[in-house]
Short mmCIF file of C-alpha atoms in Angstrom, two decimals:
data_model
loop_
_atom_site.label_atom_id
_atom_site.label_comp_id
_atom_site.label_asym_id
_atom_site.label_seq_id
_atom_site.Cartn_x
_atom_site.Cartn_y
_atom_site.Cartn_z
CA UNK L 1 2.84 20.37 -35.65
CA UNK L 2 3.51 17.07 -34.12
CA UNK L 3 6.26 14.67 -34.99
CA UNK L 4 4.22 11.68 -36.49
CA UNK L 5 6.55 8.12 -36.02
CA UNK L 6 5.43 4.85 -37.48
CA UNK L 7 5.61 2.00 -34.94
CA UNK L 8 4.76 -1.98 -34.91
CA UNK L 9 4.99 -3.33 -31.40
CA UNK L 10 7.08 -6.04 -31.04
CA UNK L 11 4.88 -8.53 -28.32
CA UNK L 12 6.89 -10.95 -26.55
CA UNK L 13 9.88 -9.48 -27.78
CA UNK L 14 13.29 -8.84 -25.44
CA UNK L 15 11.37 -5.60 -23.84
CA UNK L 16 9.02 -4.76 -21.35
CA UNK L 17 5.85 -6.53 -20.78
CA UNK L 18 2.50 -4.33 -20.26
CA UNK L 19 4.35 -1.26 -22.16
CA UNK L 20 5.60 0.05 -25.51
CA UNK L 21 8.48 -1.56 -26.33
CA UNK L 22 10.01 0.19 -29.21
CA UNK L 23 9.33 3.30 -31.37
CA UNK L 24 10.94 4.24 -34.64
CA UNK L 25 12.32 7.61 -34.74
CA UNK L 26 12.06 7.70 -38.23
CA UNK L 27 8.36 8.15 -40.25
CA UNK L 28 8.96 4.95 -42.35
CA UNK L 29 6.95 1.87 -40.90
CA UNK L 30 8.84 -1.38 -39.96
CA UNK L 31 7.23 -4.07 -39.84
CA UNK L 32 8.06 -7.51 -37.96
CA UNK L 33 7.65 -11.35 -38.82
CA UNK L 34 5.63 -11.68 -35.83
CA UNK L 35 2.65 -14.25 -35.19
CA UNK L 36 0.68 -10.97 -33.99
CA UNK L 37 1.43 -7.58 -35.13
CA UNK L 38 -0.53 -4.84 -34.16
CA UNK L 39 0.13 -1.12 -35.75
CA UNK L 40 0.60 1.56 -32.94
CA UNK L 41 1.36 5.12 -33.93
CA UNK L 42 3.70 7.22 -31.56
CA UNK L 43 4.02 10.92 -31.47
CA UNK L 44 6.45 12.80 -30.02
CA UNK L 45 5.42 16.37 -28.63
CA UNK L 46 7.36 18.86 -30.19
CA UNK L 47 10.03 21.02 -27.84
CA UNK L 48 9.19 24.07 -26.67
CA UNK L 49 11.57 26.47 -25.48
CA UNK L 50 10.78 27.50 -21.97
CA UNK L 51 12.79 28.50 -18.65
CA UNK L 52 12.12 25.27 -16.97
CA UNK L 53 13.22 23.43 -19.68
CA UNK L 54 10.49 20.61 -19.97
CA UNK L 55 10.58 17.04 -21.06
CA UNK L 56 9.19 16.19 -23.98
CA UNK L 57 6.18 13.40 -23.65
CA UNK L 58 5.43 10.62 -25.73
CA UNK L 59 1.99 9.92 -27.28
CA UNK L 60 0.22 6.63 -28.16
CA UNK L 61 -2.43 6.32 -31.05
CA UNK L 62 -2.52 10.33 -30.52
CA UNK L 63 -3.27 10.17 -26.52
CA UNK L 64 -1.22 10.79 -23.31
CA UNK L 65 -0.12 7.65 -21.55
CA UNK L 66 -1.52 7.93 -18.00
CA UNK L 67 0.52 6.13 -15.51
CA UNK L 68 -0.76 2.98 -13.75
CA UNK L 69 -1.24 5.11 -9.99
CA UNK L 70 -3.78 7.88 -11.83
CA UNK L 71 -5.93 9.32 -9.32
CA UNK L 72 -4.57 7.28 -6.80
CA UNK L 73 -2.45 10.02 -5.26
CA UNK L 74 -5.84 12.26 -4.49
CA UNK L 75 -6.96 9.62 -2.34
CA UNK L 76 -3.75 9.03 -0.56
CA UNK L 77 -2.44 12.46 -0.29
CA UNK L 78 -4.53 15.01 1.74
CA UNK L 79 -3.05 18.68 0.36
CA UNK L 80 -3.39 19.23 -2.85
CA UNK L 81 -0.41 21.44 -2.71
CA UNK L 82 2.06 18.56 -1.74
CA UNK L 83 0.75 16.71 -4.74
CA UNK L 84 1.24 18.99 -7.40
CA UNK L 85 4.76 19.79 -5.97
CA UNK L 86 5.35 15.67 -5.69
CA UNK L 87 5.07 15.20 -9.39
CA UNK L 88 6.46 18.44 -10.40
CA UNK L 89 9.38 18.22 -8.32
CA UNK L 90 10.14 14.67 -9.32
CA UNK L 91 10.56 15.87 -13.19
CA UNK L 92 13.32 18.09 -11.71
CA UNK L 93 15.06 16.12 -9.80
CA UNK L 94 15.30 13.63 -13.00
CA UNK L 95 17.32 15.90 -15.21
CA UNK L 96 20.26 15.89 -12.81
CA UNK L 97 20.09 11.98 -14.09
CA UNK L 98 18.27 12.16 -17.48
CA UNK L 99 18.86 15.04 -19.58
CA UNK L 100 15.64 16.30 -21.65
CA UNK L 101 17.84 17.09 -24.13
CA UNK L 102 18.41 12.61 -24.65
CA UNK L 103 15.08 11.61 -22.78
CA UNK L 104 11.48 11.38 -23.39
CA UNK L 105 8.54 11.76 -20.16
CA UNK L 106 6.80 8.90 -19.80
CA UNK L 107 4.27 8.40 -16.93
CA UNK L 108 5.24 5.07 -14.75
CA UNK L 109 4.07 1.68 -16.18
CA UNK L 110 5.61 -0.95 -14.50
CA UNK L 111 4.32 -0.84 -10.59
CA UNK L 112 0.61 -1.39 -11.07
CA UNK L 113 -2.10 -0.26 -8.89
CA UNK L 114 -2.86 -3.67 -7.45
CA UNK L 115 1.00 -3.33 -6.55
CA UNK L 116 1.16 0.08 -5.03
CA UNK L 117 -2.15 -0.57 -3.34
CA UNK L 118 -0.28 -3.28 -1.37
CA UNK L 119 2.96 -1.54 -0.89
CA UNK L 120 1.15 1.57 0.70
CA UNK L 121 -1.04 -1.20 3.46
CA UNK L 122 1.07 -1.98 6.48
CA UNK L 123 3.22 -5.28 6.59
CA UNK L 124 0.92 -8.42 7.83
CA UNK L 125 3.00 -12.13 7.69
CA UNK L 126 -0.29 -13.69 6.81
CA UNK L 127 -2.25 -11.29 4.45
CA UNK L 128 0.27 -8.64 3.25
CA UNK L 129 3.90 -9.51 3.24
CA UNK L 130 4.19 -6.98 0.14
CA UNK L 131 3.55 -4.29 2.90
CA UNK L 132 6.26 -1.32 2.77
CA UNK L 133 4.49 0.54 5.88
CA UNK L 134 5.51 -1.61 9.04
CA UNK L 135 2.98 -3.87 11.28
CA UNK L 136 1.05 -2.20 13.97
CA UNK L 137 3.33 -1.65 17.30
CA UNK L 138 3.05 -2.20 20.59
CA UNK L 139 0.26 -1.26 23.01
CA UNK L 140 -2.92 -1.96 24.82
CA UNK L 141 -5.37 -0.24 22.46
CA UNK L 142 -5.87 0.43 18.44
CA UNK L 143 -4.80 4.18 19.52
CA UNK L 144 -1.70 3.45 21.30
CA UNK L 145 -0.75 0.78 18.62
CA UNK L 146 -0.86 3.19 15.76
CA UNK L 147 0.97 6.10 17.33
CA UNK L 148 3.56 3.69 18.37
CA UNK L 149 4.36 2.26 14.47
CA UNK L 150 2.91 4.99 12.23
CA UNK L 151 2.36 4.90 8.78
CA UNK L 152 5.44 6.36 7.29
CA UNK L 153 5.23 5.74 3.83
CA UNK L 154 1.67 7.99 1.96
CA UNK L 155 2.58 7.32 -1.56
CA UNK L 156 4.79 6.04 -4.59
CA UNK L 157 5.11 7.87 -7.75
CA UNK L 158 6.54 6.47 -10.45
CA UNK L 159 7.91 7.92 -13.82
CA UNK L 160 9.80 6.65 -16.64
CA UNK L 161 12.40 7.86 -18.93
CA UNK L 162 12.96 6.81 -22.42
CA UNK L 163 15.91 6.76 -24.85
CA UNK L 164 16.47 6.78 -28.37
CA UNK L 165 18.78 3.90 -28.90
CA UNK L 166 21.77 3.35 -31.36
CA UNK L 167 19.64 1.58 -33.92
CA UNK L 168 17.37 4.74 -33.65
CA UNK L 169 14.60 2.48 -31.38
CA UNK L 170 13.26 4.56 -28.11
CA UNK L 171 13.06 2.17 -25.20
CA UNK L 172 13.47 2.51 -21.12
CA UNK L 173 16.49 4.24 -20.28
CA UNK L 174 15.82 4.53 -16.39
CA UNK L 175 13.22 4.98 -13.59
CA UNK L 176 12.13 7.90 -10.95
CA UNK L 177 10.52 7.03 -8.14
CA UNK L 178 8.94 9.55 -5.81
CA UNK L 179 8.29 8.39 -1.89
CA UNK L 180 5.90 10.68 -0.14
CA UNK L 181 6.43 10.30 3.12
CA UNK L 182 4.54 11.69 6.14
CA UNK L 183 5.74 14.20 8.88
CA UNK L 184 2.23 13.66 10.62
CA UNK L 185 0.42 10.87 10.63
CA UNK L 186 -3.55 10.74 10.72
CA UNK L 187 -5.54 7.73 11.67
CA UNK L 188 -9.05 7.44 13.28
CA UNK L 189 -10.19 4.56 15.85
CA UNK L 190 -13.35 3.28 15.63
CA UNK L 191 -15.20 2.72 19.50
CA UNK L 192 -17.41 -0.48 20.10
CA UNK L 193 -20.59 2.31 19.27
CA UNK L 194 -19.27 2.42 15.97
CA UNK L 195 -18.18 6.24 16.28
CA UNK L 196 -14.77 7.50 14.53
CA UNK L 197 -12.75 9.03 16.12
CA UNK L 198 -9.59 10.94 14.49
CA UNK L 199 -5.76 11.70 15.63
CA UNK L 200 -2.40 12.40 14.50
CA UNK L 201 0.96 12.23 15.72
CA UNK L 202 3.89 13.48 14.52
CA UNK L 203 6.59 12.12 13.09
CA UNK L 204 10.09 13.17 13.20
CA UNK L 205 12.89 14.11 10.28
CA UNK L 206 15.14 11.91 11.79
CA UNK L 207 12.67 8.26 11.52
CA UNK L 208 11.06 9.73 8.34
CA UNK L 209 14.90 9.20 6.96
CA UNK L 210 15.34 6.48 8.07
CA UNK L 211 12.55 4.66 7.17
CA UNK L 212 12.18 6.70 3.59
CA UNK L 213 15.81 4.82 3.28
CA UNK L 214 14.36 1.45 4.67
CA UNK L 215 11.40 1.64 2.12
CA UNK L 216 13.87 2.73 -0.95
CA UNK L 217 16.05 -0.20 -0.81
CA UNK L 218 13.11 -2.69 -0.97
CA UNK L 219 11.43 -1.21 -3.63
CA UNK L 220 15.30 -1.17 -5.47
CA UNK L 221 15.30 -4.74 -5.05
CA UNK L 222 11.71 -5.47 -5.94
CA UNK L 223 12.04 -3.77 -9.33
CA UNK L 224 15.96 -5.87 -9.79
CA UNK L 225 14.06 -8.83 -9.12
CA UNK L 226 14.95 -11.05 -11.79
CA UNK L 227 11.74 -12.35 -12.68
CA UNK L 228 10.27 -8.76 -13.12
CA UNK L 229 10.21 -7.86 -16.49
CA UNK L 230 12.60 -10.74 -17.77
CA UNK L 231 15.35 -8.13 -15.75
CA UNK L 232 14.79 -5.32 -17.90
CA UNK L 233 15.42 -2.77 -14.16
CA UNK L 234 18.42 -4.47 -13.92
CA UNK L 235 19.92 -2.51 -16.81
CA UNK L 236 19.10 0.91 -16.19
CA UNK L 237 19.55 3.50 -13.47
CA UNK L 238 16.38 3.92 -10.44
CA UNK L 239 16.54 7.32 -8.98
CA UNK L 240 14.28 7.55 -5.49
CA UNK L 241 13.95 10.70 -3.71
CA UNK L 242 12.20 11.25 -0.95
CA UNK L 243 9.40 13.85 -0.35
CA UNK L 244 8.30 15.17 3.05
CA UNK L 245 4.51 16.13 3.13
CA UNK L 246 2.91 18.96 4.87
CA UNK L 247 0.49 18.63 7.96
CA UNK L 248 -3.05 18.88 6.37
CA UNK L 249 -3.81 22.06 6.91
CA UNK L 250 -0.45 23.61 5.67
CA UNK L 251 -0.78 26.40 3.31
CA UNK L 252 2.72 25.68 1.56
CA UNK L 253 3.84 22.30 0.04
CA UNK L 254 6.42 19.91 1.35
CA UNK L 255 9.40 19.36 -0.44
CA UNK L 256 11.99 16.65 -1.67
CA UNK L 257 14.82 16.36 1.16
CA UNK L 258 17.18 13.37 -0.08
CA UNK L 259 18.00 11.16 -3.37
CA UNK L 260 19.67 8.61 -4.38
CA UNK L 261 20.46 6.59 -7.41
CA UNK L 262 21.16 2.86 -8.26
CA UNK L 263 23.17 2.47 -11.24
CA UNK L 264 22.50 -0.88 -13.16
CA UNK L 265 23.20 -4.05 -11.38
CA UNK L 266 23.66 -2.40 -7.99
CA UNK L 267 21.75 -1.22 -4.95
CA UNK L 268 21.26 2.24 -3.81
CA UNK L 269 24.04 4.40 -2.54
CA UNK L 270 25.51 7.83 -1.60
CA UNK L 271 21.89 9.51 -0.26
CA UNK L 272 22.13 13.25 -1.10
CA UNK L 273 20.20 16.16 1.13
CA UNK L 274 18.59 18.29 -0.79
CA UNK L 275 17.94 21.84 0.70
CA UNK L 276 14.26 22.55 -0.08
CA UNK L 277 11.85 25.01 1.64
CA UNK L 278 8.98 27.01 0.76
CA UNK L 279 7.86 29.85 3.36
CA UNK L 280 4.79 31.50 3.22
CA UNK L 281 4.61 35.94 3.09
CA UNK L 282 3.68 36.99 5.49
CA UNK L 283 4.74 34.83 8.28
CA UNK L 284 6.58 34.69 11.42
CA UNK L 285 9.01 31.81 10.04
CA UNK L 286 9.97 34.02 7.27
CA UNK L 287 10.54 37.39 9.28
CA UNK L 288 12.45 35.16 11.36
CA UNK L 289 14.52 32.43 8.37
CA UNK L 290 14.37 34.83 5.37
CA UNK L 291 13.88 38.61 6.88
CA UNK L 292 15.56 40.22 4.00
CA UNK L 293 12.76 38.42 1.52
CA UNK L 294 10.42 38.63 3.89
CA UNK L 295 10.63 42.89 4.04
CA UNK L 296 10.88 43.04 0.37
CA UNK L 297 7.44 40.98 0.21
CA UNK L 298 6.13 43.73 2.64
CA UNK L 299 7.22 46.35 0.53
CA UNK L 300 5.00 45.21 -2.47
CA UNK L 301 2.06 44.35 -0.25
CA UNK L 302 2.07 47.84 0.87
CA UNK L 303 2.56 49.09 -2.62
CA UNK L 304 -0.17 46.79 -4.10
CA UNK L 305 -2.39 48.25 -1.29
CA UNK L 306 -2.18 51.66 -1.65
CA UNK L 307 -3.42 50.98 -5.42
CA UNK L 308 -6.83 50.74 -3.61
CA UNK L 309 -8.74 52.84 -1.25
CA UNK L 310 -10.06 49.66 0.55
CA UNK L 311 -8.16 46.55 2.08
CA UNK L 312 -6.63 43.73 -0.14
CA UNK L 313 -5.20 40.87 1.16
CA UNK L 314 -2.18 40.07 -0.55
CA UNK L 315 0.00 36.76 0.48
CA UNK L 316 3.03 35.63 -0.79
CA UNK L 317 5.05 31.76 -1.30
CA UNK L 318 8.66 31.37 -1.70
CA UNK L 319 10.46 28.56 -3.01
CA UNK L 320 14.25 28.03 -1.44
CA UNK L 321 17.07 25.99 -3.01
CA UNK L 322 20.14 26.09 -0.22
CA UNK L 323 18.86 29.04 1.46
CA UNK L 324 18.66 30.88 -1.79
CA UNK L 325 15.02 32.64 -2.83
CA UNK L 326 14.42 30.71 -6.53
CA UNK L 327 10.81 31.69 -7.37
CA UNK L 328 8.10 33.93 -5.57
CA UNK L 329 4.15 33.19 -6.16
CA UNK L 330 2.05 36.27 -5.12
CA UNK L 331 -1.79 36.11 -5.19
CA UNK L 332 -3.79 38.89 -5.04
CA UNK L 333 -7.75 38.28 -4.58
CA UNK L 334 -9.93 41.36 -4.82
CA UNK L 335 -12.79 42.61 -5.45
CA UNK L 336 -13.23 45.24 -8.59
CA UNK L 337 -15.33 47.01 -10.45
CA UNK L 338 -14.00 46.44 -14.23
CA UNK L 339 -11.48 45.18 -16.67
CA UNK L 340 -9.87 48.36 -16.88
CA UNK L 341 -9.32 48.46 -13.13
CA UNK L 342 -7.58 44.79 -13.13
CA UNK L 343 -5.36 46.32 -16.40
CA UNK L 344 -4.16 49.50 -14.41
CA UNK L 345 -3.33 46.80 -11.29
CA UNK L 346 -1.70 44.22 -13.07
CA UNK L 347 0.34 47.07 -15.49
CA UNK L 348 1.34 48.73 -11.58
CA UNK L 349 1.80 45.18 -10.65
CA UNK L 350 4.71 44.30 -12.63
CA UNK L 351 6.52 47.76 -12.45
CA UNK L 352 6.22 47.48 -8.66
CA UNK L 353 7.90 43.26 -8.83
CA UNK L 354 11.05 45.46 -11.07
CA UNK L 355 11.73 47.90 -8.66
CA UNK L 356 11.21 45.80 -5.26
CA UNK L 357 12.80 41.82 -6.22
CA UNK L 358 16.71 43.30 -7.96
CA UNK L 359 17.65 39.78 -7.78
CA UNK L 360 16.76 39.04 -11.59
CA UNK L 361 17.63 35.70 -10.74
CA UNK L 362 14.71 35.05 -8.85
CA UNK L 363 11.55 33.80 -11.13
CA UNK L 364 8.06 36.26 -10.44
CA UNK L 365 4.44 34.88 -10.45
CA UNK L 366 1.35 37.11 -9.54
CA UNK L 367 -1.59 36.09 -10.30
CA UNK L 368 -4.88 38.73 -9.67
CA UNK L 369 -8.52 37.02 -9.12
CA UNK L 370 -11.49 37.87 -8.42
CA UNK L 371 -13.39 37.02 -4.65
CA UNK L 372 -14.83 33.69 -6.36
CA UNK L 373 -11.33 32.29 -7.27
CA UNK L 374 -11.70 33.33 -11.22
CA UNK L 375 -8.37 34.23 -12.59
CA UNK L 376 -8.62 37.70 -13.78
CA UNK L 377 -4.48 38.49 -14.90
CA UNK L 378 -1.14 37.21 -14.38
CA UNK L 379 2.14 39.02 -14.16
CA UNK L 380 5.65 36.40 -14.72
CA UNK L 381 9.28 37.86 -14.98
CA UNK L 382 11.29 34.84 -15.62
CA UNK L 383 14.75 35.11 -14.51
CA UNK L 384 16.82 37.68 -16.52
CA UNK L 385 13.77 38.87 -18.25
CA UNK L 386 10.96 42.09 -18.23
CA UNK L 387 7.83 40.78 -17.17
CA UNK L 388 5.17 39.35 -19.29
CA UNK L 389 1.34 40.76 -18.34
CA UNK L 390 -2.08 38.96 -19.47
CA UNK L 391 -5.13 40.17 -18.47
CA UNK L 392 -8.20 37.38 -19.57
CA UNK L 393 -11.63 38.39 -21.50
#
């Protein structure tokens, strides 16, 4: 079941314009002298006891809370894979701040779309000074003016992090922001014919630092501003970490590579590296980075493949934390015959993950599907545990 909480929002009221201020954590409705009161209930999803440990999220009236940039991160971000691995990776990076065990998930409310529309367009003195993404550089033509000033920044993702307070109220107890920055930028020039034409150029780890930094402090100050939210940000901690996307065409997804946090009242300080990778089996970067991984993902291809009497292409993704092999995703797409075929496989499947990954450290996902893309079973050993096989009607 789901916790059911009373709440009466308090309007106008010493919190947060545009949001939910404050939610009772107990079922017994308070009500407010207020000129206008309007009843709101808030539920709390329940905890569930996983191995990534997840936040819990707050509901309104009975419904998730979408954030203020929904959707607008599929039109801004080209691989779907960097996306996911944006927002997913940004809930990690919070706990080292918030602890799920104190804090509630909300999705961001406070930078609006209008807002993060403008912060995304390049700087212009006259019609965009709220521009994080700097003006157009030097050069004869449109082409050589982008390549020489590229769009750094792609997007900002925001989430927020609630707290139950002393007198039992939940309320903002600190921001995440997410900066998805680009290693390759990809802009098209229009000729006087009116035909598009497209490029890219390539940006480098060094300038995407520096200007991730650049962009980080403004935004910092923006949300400090005094006149934001009567100085509500000024109170609470702003974690930004910055995310380095994949060229387009990348079958992996990029990863967060530094973070920082501003404790109340003060600026951003003491930027951490983070030491993320994901390689892809097979490939020559992991033969040549991760060889040891890299042969033990060979072993269980060629294990997996002489299950069948035909060719199955099996590939591999491995996610790194300081050098270190934390989770491996296999996909295996095939085409079969029956349901008791794809039981035998995915029974061989996870016998084959025991014997060939020892480190019992490292988390196991293979998933089996059909030529189309259908999911047909799934195989996951989380760390320190047998595996768990589903095969789907």
């Amino acid at each position: 079941m789901v916790r059911r909480l009373g709440l009466v929002s308090l309007t106008g009221l010493l919190f947060l314009t545009g949001c939910f201020p404050m939610f009772q954590q107990e079922p017994d409705e308070v009500v407010v002298e207020e000129s206008q009161q309007e009843e709101q209930v808030v539920d709390i999803v329940p905890r569930v006891s996983t191995p990534e440990n997840y936040y819990q999220s707050v509901l309104y009236d009975g419904s998730y809370l979408h954030g203020q940039s929904r959707g607008f991160g599929n039109a801004v971000v080209y691989n779907r894979l960097d996306l996911d691995n944006l927002e997913m990776g940004l809930t990690q990076i919070a706990k080292e701040q918030f602890d799920p065990e104190n804090y509630f998930f909300r999705e961001g409310q406070f930078i609006n779309r209008n807002e993060i529309n403008s912060w995304l367009m390049r700087y212009d003195q006259v019609e965009n000074q709220q521009g994080l993404n700097p003006e157009l550089g030097e050069g004869e033509t449109l082409r050589e003016q982008e390549e020489n000033q590229p769009r750094y920044l792609s997007h900002i993702l925001e989430h927020n992090y609630l707290v139950r307070s002393e007198q039992g109220n939940y309320e903002l107890g600190g921001i995440v922001i997410g900066l998805s920055m680009n290693s390759v930028y990809n802009f098209r020039v229009e000729d006087e014919q009116g035909r598009y034409y497209f490029y890219e150029t390539p940006i480098s780890q060094e300038k995407m630092e520096e200007e991730g930094q650049r962009i980080a402090d403004l935004i910092v100050q923006r949300l400090r501003d005094p006149n934001r939210e009567d100085g509500v940000f000024d109170r609470v901690p702003i974690t930004v970490a910055l995310f380095r996307e994949q060229p387009r065409q990348s079958t992996i997804p990029g990863n967060y590579f530094m973070q920082a946090t501003a404790q109340p009242g003060e600026g951003l300080e003491r930027w951490q590296r983070m030491n993320e990778r994901y390689y892809l089996f097979p490939s020559s970067a992991a033969n040549e980075d991760v060889s040891n991984d890299a042969a033990s993902f060979g072993q269980i291809k060629d294990d997996i493949q002489s299950f069948f009497d035909t060719y199955v292409g099996v590939v591999g993704r491995g996610y790194y934390v300081d050098n270190q092999l934390q989770e491996l995703t296999i996909e295996v797409p095939l085409r079969f015959q029956g349901k008791a075929e794809i039981v035998a496989l995915t029974q061989y499947a996870a016998d084959v993950i025991n014997q060939r990954i020892n480190n019992q450290n490292v988390k196991v996902n293979l998933y089996v599907t059909s030529v189309g893309g259908q999911q047909e079973s799934m195989v996951v050993r989380n760390p320190g545990e047998e595996p768990f096989i589903h095969v789907f009607e």
